[in-house]
PDB file of N, CA and C in Angstrom:
ATOM      1  N   MET D   2      13.503 -18.310  13.510  1.00  0.00           N
ATOM      2  CA  MET D   2      13.513 -18.769  12.242  1.00  0.00           C
ATOM      3  C   MET D   2      12.214 -18.396  11.415  1.00  0.00           C
ATOM      4  N   ILE D   3      11.086 -18.469  12.080  1.00  0.00           N
ATOM      5  CA  ILE D   3       9.753 -18.050  11.524  1.00  0.00           C
ATOM      6  C   ILE D   3       9.766 -16.552  11.296  1.00  0.00           C
ATOM      7  N   GLU D   4      10.324 -15.886  12.186  1.00  0.00           N
ATOM      8  CA  GLU D   4      10.360 -14.338  12.094  1.00  0.00           C
ATOM      9  C   GLU D   4      11.214 -13.910  10.887  1.00  0.00           C
ATOM     10  N   GLN D   5      12.274 -14.587  10.641  1.00  0.00           N
ATOM     11  CA  GLN D   5      13.041 -14.292   9.522  1.00  0.00           C
ATOM     12  C   GLN D   5      12.486 -14.604   8.205  1.00  0.00           C
ATOM     13  N   LEU D   6      11.697 -15.645   8.129  1.00  0.00           N
ATOM     14  CA  LEU D   6      10.859 -16.095   6.985  1.00  0.00           C
ATOM     15  C   LEU D   6       9.796 -14.989   6.656  1.00  0.00           C
ATOM     16  N   THR D   7       9.060 -14.615   7.793  1.00  0.00           N
ATOM     17  CA  THR D   7       8.072 -13.629   7.624  1.00  0.00           C
ATOM     18  C   THR D   7       8.633 -12.278   7.277  1.00  0.00           C
ATOM     19  N   PHE D   8       9.630 -11.880   7.861  1.00  0.00           N
ATOM     20  CA  PHE D   8      10.381 -10.657   7.400  1.00  0.00           C
ATOM     21  C   PHE D   8      10.721 -10.695   5.892  1.00  0.00           C
ATOM     22  N   LEU D   9      11.393 -11.805   5.388  1.00  0.00           N
ATOM     23  CA  LEU D   9      11.738 -11.841   4.129  1.00  0.00           C
ATOM     24  C   LEU D   9      10.567 -11.843   3.102  1.00  0.00           C
ATOM     25  N   LEU D  10       9.459 -12.538   3.438  1.00  0.00           N
ATOM     26  CA  LEU D  10       8.190 -12.668   2.619  1.00  0.00           C
ATOM     27  C   LEU D  10       7.775 -11.188   2.521  1.00  0.00           C
ATOM     28  N   PHE D  11       7.465 -10.462   3.737  1.00  0.00           N
ATOM     29  CA  PHE D  11       6.910  -9.249   3.625  1.00  0.00           C
ATOM     30  C   PHE D  11       7.872  -8.237   3.030  1.00  0.00           C
ATOM     31  N   ALA D  12       9.277  -8.379   3.068  1.00  0.00           N
ATOM     32  CA  ALA D  12      10.134  -7.410   2.493  1.00  0.00           C
ATOM     33  C   ALA D  12      10.022  -7.629   1.047  1.00  0.00           C
ATOM     34  N   LEU D  13      10.046  -8.811   0.408  1.00  0.00           N
ATOM     35  CA  LEU D  13       9.722  -9.109  -0.989  1.00  0.00           C
ATOM     36  C   LEU D  13       8.373  -8.399  -1.532  1.00  0.00           C
ATOM     37  N   PHE D  14       7.368  -8.606  -0.757  1.00  0.00           N
ATOM     38  CA  PHE D  14       6.188  -8.008  -1.093  1.00  0.00           C
ATOM     39  C   PHE D  14       6.128  -6.484  -1.048  1.00  0.00           C
ATOM     40  N   THR D  15       6.792  -5.917  -0.036  1.00  0.00           N
ATOM     41  CA  THR D  15       6.950  -4.392   0.023  1.00  0.00           C
ATOM     42  C   THR D  15       7.719  -4.003  -1.242  1.00  0.00           C
ATOM     43  N   ILE D  16       8.745  -4.677  -1.622  1.00  0.00           N
ATOM     44  CA  ILE D  16       9.470  -4.150  -2.787  1.00  0.00           C
ATOM     45  C   ILE D  16       8.705  -4.289  -4.081  1.00  0.00           C
ATOM     46  N   GLY D  17       8.004  -5.424  -4.092  1.00  0.00           N
ATOM     47  CA  GLY D  17       7.173  -5.703  -5.295  1.00  0.00           C
ATOM     48  C   GLY D  17       5.995  -4.640  -5.407  1.00  0.00           C
ATOM     49  N   SER D  18       5.359  -4.374  -4.302  1.00  0.00           N
ATOM     50  CA  SER D  18       4.337  -3.480  -4.289  1.00  0.00           C
ATOM     51  C   SER D  18       4.773  -2.009  -4.523  1.00  0.00           C
ATOM     52  N   SER D  19       5.788  -1.712  -4.114  1.00  0.00           N
ATOM     53  CA  SER D  19       6.555  -0.435  -4.336  1.00  0.00           C
ATOM     54  C   SER D  19       6.809  -0.166  -5.863  1.00  0.00           C
ATOM     55  N   LEU D  20       7.407  -1.229  -6.363  1.00  0.00           N
ATOM     56  CA  LEU D  20       7.728  -1.214  -7.746  1.00  0.00           C
ATOM     57  C   LEU D  20       6.434  -1.116  -8.726  1.00  0.00           C
ATOM     58  N   GLY D  21       5.406  -1.791  -8.237  1.00  0.00           N
ATOM     59  CA  GLY D  21       4.104  -1.664  -8.962  1.00  0.00           C
ATOM     60  C   GLY D  21       3.530  -0.229  -8.838  1.00  0.00           C
ATOM     61  N   VAL D  22       3.669   0.446  -7.704  1.00  0.00           N
ATOM     62  CA  VAL D  22       3.230   1.719  -7.671  1.00  0.00           C
ATOM     63  C   VAL D  22       3.959   2.639  -8.740  1.00  0.00           C
ATOM     64  N   VAL D  23       5.087   2.366  -8.842  1.00  0.00           N
ATOM     65  CA  VAL D  23       5.869   3.274  -9.908  1.00  0.00           C
ATOM     66  C   VAL D  23       5.743   2.885 -11.366  1.00  0.00           C
ATOM     67  N   LEU D  24       5.660   1.692 -11.561  1.00  0.00           N
ATOM     68  CA  LEU D  24       5.739   1.102 -12.973  1.00  0.00           C
ATOM     69  C   LEU D  24       4.302   0.820 -13.652  1.00  0.00           C
ATOM     70  N   VAL D  25       3.363   0.812 -12.823  1.00  0.00           N
ATOM     71  CA  VAL D  25       1.912   0.554 -13.484  1.00  0.00           C
ATOM     72  C   VAL D  25       1.431   1.869 -14.186  1.00  0.00           C
ATOM     73  N   ASP D  26       0.819   1.686 -15.255  1.00  0.00           N
ATOM     74  CA  ASP D  26       0.236   2.873 -15.929  1.00  0.00           C
ATOM     75  C   ASP D  26      -1.008   3.360 -15.372  1.00  0.00           C
ATOM     76  N   ASP D  27      -1.803   2.387 -15.015  1.00  0.00           N
ATOM     77  CA  ASP D  27      -3.133   2.841 -14.546  1.00  0.00           C
ATOM     78  C   ASP D  27      -3.183   3.333 -13.089  1.00  0.00           C
ATOM     79  N   VAL D  28      -3.783   4.382 -12.760  1.00  0.00           N
ATOM     80  CA  VAL D  28      -3.804   5.109 -11.521  1.00  0.00           C
ATOM     81  C   VAL D  28      -4.336   4.268 -10.391  1.00  0.00           C
ATOM     82  N   TRP D  29      -5.503   3.524 -10.861  1.00  0.00           N
ATOM     83  CA  TRP D  29      -6.158   2.824  -9.819  1.00  0.00           C
ATOM     84  C   TRP D  29      -5.415   1.759  -9.347  1.00  0.00           C
ATOM     85  N   HIS D  30      -4.790   1.097 -10.293  1.00  0.00           N
ATOM     86  CA  HIS D  30      -3.979  -0.123  -9.901  1.00  0.00           C
ATOM     87  C   HIS D  30      -2.708   0.343  -9.136  1.00  0.00           C
ATOM     88  N   SER D  31      -2.174   1.466  -9.313  1.00  0.00           N
ATOM     89  CA  SER D  31      -1.192   2.091  -8.658  1.00  0.00           C
ATOM     90  C   SER D  31      -1.572   2.319  -7.120  1.00  0.00           C
ATOM     91  N   ALA D  32      -2.759   2.940  -6.992  1.00  0.00           N
ATOM     92  CA  ALA D  32      -3.156   3.086  -5.620  1.00  0.00           C
ATOM     93  C   ALA D  32      -3.478   1.813  -4.891  1.00  0.00           C
ATOM     94  N   LEU D  33      -3.886   0.853  -5.616  1.00  0.00           N
ATOM     95  CA  LEU D  33      -4.050  -0.524  -4.970  1.00  0.00           C
ATOM     96  C   LEU D  33      -2.591  -1.080  -4.478  1.00  0.00           C
ATOM     97  N   PHE D  34      -1.648  -1.034  -5.343  1.00  0.00           N
ATOM     98  CA  PHE D  34      -0.265  -1.305  -4.982  1.00  0.00           C
ATOM     99  C   PHE D  34       0.138  -0.537  -3.762  1.00  0.00           C
ATOM    100  N   LEU D  35      -0.195   0.882  -3.726  1.00  0.00           N
ATOM    101  CA  LEU D  35       0.210   1.515  -2.608  1.00  0.00           C
ATOM    102  C   LEU D  35      -0.385   1.085  -1.181  1.00  0.00           C
ATOM    103  N   GLY D  36      -1.652   0.487  -1.431  1.00  0.00           N
ATOM    104  CA  GLY D  36      -2.264   0.023  -0.154  1.00  0.00           C
ATOM    105  C   GLY D  36      -1.613  -1.218   0.281  1.00  0.00           C
ATOM    106  N   GLY D  37      -1.220  -2.053  -0.721  1.00  0.00           N
ATOM    107  CA  GLY D  37      -0.432  -3.218  -0.331  1.00  0.00           C
ATOM    108  C   GLY D  37       0.906  -2.828   0.291  1.00  0.00           C
ATOM    109  N   ALA D  38       1.657  -1.980  -0.282  1.00  0.00           N
ATOM    110  CA  ALA D  38       2.875  -1.548   0.256  1.00  0.00           C
ATOM    111  C   ALA D  38       2.756  -0.983   1.679  1.00  0.00           C
ATOM    112  N   LEU D  39       1.652  -0.163   1.961  1.00  0.00           N
ATOM    113  CA  LEU D  39       1.471   0.414   3.222  1.00  0.00           C
ATOM    114  C   LEU D  39       1.090  -0.650   4.293  1.00  0.00           C
ATOM    115  N   LEU D  40       0.377  -1.535   3.961  1.00  0.00           N
ATOM    116  CA  LEU D  40      -0.060  -2.613   4.850  1.00  0.00           C
ATOM    117  C   LEU D  40       1.169  -3.481   5.136  1.00  0.00           C
ATOM    118  N   SER D  41       2.056  -3.671   4.122  1.00  0.00           N
ATOM    119  CA  SER D  41       3.226  -4.587   4.468  1.00  0.00           C
ATOM    120  C   SER D  41       4.078  -3.774   5.393  1.00  0.00           C
ATOM    121  N   VAL D  42       4.230  -2.460   5.349  1.00  0.00           N
ATOM    122  CA  VAL D  42       5.037  -1.744   6.201  1.00  0.00           C
ATOM    123  C   VAL D  42       4.461  -1.925   7.689  1.00  0.00           C
ATOM    124  N   ALA D  43       3.105  -1.856   7.797  1.00  0.00           N
ATOM    125  CA  ALA D  43       2.493  -1.956   9.230  1.00  0.00           C
ATOM    126  C   ALA D  43       2.914  -3.601   9.686  1.00  0.00           C
ATOM    127  N   VAL D  44       3.010  -4.547   8.904  1.00  0.00           N
ATOM    128  CA  VAL D  44       3.446  -5.751   9.351  1.00  0.00           C
ATOM    129  C   VAL D  44       4.944  -5.776   9.806  1.00  0.00           C
ATOM    130  N   HIS D  45       5.775  -4.956   9.092  1.00  0.00           N
ATOM    131  CA  HIS D  45       7.149  -4.686   9.507  1.00  0.00           C
ATOM    132  C   HIS D  45       7.226  -4.266  10.830  1.00  0.00           C
ATOM    133  N   PHE D  46       6.331  -3.251  11.267  1.00  0.00           N
ATOM    134  CA  PHE D  46       6.347  -2.694  12.514  1.00  0.00           C
ATOM    135  C   PHE D  46       5.889  -3.655  13.542  1.00  0.00           C
ATOM    136  N   LEU D  47       4.970  -4.401  13.157  1.00  0.00           N
ATOM    137  CA  LEU D  47       4.543  -5.582  14.129  1.00  0.00           C
ATOM    138  C   LEU D  47       5.698  -6.482  14.501  1.00  0.00           C
ATOM    139  N   LEU D  48       6.375  -6.961  13.368  1.00  0.00           N
ATOM    140  CA  LEU D  48       7.662  -7.527  13.554  1.00  0.00           C
ATOM    141  C   LEU D  48       8.670  -6.965  14.526  1.00  0.00           C
ATOM    142  N   LEU D  49       8.791  -5.645  14.496  1.00  0.00           N
ATOM    143  CA  LEU D  49       9.707  -5.012  15.408  1.00  0.00           C
ATOM    144  C   LEU D  49       9.020  -4.740  16.682  1.00  0.00           C
ATOM    145  N   GLN D  50       7.806  -5.404  17.010  1.00  0.00           N
ATOM    146  CA  GLN D  50       7.045  -5.177  18.247  1.00  0.00           C
ATOM    147  C   GLN D  50       6.768  -3.744  18.613  1.00  0.00           C
ATOM    148  N   ALA D  51       6.248  -2.952  17.554  1.00  0.00           N
ATOM    149  CA  ALA D  51       5.810  -1.682  17.642  1.00  0.00           C
ATOM    150  C   ALA D  51       4.345  -1.690  17.228  1.00  0.00           C
ATOM    151  N   ALA D  52       3.429  -2.177  18.116  1.00  0.00           N
ATOM    152  CA  ALA D  52       2.076  -2.257  17.820  1.00  0.00           C
ATOM    153  C   ALA D  52       1.287  -0.992  17.526  1.00  0.00           C
ATOM    154  N   PHE D  53       1.783   0.040  18.321  1.00  0.00           N
ATOM    155  CA  PHE D  53       1.180   1.274  18.104  1.00  0.00           C
ATOM    156  C   PHE D  53       1.445   1.873  16.893  1.00  0.00           C
ATOM    157  N   LEU D  54       2.675   1.788  16.505  1.00  0.00           N
ATOM    158  CA  LEU D  54       3.055   2.434  15.122  1.00  0.00           C
ATOM    159  C   LEU D  54       2.261   1.662  13.967  1.00  0.00           C
ATOM    160  N   ALA D  55       2.222   0.383  14.109  1.00  0.00           N
ATOM    161  CA  ALA D  55       1.443  -0.570  13.197  1.00  0.00           C
ATOM    162  C   ALA D  55      -0.055  -0.045  13.121  1.00  0.00           C
ATOM    163  N   ALA D  56      -0.605   0.181  14.311  1.00  0.00           N
ATOM    164  CA  ALA D  56      -2.094   0.691  14.374  1.00  0.00           C
ATOM    165  C   ALA D  56      -2.023   2.123  13.621  1.00  0.00           C
ATOM    166  N   VAL D  57      -1.269   2.983  13.904  1.00  0.00           N
ATOM    167  CA  VAL D  57      -1.101   4.320  13.376  1.00  0.00           C
ATOM    168  C   VAL D  57      -1.032   4.158  11.868  1.00  0.00           C
ATOM    169  N   GLN D  58      -0.122   3.282  11.284  1.00  0.00           N
ATOM    170  CA  GLN D  58       0.160   3.266   9.879  1.00  0.00           C
ATOM    171  C   GLN D  58      -1.135   2.729   9.239  1.00  0.00           C
ATOM    172  N   VAL D  59      -1.938   1.732   9.838  1.00  0.00           N
ATOM    173  CA  VAL D  59      -3.202   1.144   9.255  1.00  0.00           C
ATOM    174  C   VAL D  59      -4.046   2.327   9.236  1.00  0.00           C
ATOM    175  N   LEU D  60      -4.308   3.018  10.372  1.00  0.00           N
ATOM    176  CA  LEU D  60      -5.498   3.948  10.616  1.00  0.00           C
ATOM    177  C   LEU D  60      -5.333   5.199   9.693  1.00  0.00           C
ATOM    178  N   VAL D  61      -4.064   5.769   9.703  1.00  0.00           N
ATOM    179  CA  VAL D  61      -3.814   6.985   9.155  1.00  0.00           C
ATOM    180  C   VAL D  61      -3.532   6.832   7.633  1.00  0.00           C
ATOM    181  N   TYR D  62      -2.605   6.031   7.395  1.00  0.00           N
ATOM    182  CA  TYR D  62      -2.169   6.029   6.012  1.00  0.00           C
ATOM    183  C   TYR D  62      -3.071   5.100   5.180  1.00  0.00           C
ATOM    184  N   VAL D  63      -3.439   3.893   5.477  1.00  0.00           N
ATOM    185  CA  VAL D  63      -4.354   2.985   4.759  1.00  0.00           C
ATOM    186  C   VAL D  63      -5.696   3.533   4.827  1.00  0.00           C
ATOM    187  N   GLY D  64      -6.098   3.811   6.110  1.00  0.00           N
ATOM    188  CA  GLY D  64      -7.487   4.338   6.187  1.00  0.00           C
ATOM    189  C   GLY D  64      -7.805   5.676   5.765  1.00  0.00           C
ATOM    190  N   GLY D  65      -6.840   6.473   5.739  1.00  0.00           N
ATOM    191  CA  GLY D  65      -7.040   7.896   5.464  1.00  0.00           C
ATOM    192  C   GLY D  65      -6.676   8.356   4.112  1.00  0.00           C
ATOM    193  N   VAL D  66      -5.158   8.143   3.745  1.00  0.00           N
ATOM    194  CA  VAL D  66      -4.693   8.720   2.662  1.00  0.00           C
ATOM    195  C   VAL D  66      -5.139   7.892   1.486  1.00  0.00           C
ATOM    196  N   LEU D  67      -5.055   6.491   1.769  1.00  0.00           N
ATOM    197  CA  LEU D  67      -5.465   5.646   0.568  1.00  0.00           C
ATOM    198  C   LEU D  67      -6.899   5.915   0.094  1.00  0.00           C
ATOM    199  N   ILE D  68      -7.677   6.064   1.149  1.00  0.00           N
ATOM    200  CA  ILE D  68      -9.270   6.385   0.754  1.00  0.00           C
ATOM    201  C   ILE D  68      -9.368   7.716   0.137  1.00  0.00           C
ATOM    202  N   LEU D  69      -8.551   8.747   0.526  1.00  0.00           N
ATOM    203  CA  LEU D  69      -8.569  10.053  -0.113  1.00  0.00           C
ATOM    204  C   LEU D  69      -8.085   9.764  -1.581  1.00  0.00           C
ATOM    205  N   ILE D  70      -7.063   9.077  -1.860  1.00  0.00           N
ATOM    206  CA  ILE D  70      -6.481   8.834  -3.169  1.00  0.00           C
ATOM    207  C   ILE D  70      -7.622   8.127  -4.021  1.00  0.00           C
ATOM    208  N   ALA D  71      -8.365   7.062  -3.470  1.00  0.00           N
ATOM    209  CA  ALA D  71      -9.270   6.385  -4.186  1.00  0.00           C
ATOM    210  C   ALA D  71     -10.383   7.317  -4.552  1.00  0.00           C
ATOM    211  N   PHE D  72     -10.930   8.233  -3.711  1.00  0.00           N
ATOM    212  CA  PHE D  72     -11.946   9.093  -4.120  1.00  0.00           C
ATOM    213  C   PHE D  72     -11.482  10.075  -5.228  1.00  0.00           C
ATOM    214  N   ALA D  73     -10.222  10.524  -4.999  1.00  0.00           N
ATOM    215  CA  ALA D  73      -9.739  11.485  -6.145  1.00  0.00           C
ATOM    216  C   ALA D  73      -9.636  10.819  -7.397  1.00  0.00           C
ATOM    217  N   VAL D  74      -9.295   9.505  -7.457  1.00  0.00           N
ATOM    218  CA  VAL D  74      -9.199   8.817  -8.743  1.00  0.00           C
ATOM    219  C   VAL D  74     -10.743   8.647  -9.295  1.00  0.00           C
ATOM    220  N   MET D  75     -11.683   8.244  -8.527  1.00  0.00           N
ATOM    221  CA  MET D  75     -12.968   8.000  -8.849  1.00  0.00           C
ATOM    222  C   MET D  75     -13.561   9.289  -9.338  1.00  0.00           C
ATOM    223  N   LEU D  76     -13.345  10.410  -8.784  1.00  0.00           N
ATOM    224  CA  LEU D  76     -13.941  11.796  -9.078  1.00  0.00           C
ATOM    225  C   LEU D  76     -13.360  12.329 -10.304  1.00  0.00           C
ATOM    226  N   THR D  77     -12.134  12.166 -10.685  1.00  0.00           N
ATOM    227  CA  THR D  77     -11.334  12.730 -11.754  1.00  0.00           C
ATOM    228  C   THR D  77     -11.464  11.978 -12.952  1.00  0.00           C
ATOM    229  N   ARG D  78     -11.921  10.858 -13.047  1.00  0.00           N
ATOM    230  CA  ARG D  78     -12.126   9.940 -14.280  1.00  0.00           C
ATOM    231  C   ARG D  78     -13.160  10.453 -15.176  1.00  0.00           C
ATOM    232  N   ASP D  79     -12.822  10.230 -16.440  1.00  0.00           N
ATOM    233  CA  ASP D  79     -13.699  10.795 -17.573  1.00  0.00           C
ATOM    234  C   ASP D  79     -14.724   9.715 -17.793  1.00  0.00           C
ATOM    235  N   PRO D  80     -15.998   9.994 -17.626  1.00  0.00           N
ATOM    236  CA  PRO D  80     -17.005   8.973 -17.732  1.00  0.00           C
ATOM    237  C   PRO D  80     -17.104   8.216 -19.099  1.00  0.00           C
ATOM    238  N   ASP D  81     -16.731   8.979 -20.068  1.00  0.00           N
ATOM    239  CA  ASP D  81     -16.824   8.391 -21.450  1.00  0.00           C
ATOM    240  C   ASP D  81     -15.489   7.657 -21.843  1.00  0.00           C
ATOM    241  N   GLY D  82     -14.394   7.700 -20.993  1.00  0.00           N
ATOM    242  CA  GLY D  82     -13.383   7.015 -21.348  1.00  0.00           C
ATOM    243  C   GLY D  82     -12.464   7.661 -22.278  1.00  0.00           C
ATOM    244  N   GLY D  83     -12.758   8.804 -22.786  1.00  0.00           N
ATOM    245  CA  GLY D  83     -11.999   9.477 -23.902  1.00  0.00           C
ATOM    246  C   GLY D  83     -10.970  10.243 -23.374  1.00  0.00           C
ATOM    247  N   VAL D  84     -10.133  10.768 -24.302  1.00  0.00           N
ATOM    248  CA  VAL D  84      -9.000  11.543 -23.863  1.00  0.00           C
ATOM    249  C   VAL D  84      -9.285  13.063 -23.675  1.00  0.00           C
ATOM    250  N   GLY D  85     -10.109  13.496 -24.543  1.00  0.00           N
ATOM    251  CA  GLY D  85     -10.501  14.837 -24.482  1.00  0.00           C
ATOM    252  C   GLY D  85     -11.396  15.311 -25.582  1.00  0.00           C
ATOM    253  N   ALA D  86     -11.666  16.589 -25.706  1.00  0.00           N
ATOM    254  CA  ALA D  86     -12.504  17.100 -26.839  1.00  0.00           C
ATOM    255  C   ALA D  86     -11.675  17.243 -28.004  1.00  0.00           C
TER     256      ALA D  86
END
């Protein structure tokens, strides 16, 4: 019973975070939603008793890809906040 409730909670969180990635206008907030979605997928792997895949999900995707996206967002932002010349 508790596994079904945990699955339902994280399934809703995954769907909400995935919708946030697509629907949010700010790139930084979209990257944060992506991190939440990727972490909740790791929880789904744990519920399936696939601990190795959950660890790979966290290390590779959250630890690597999301940090790369965060650096790209920080380095390509306009410091003045303007649109252009």
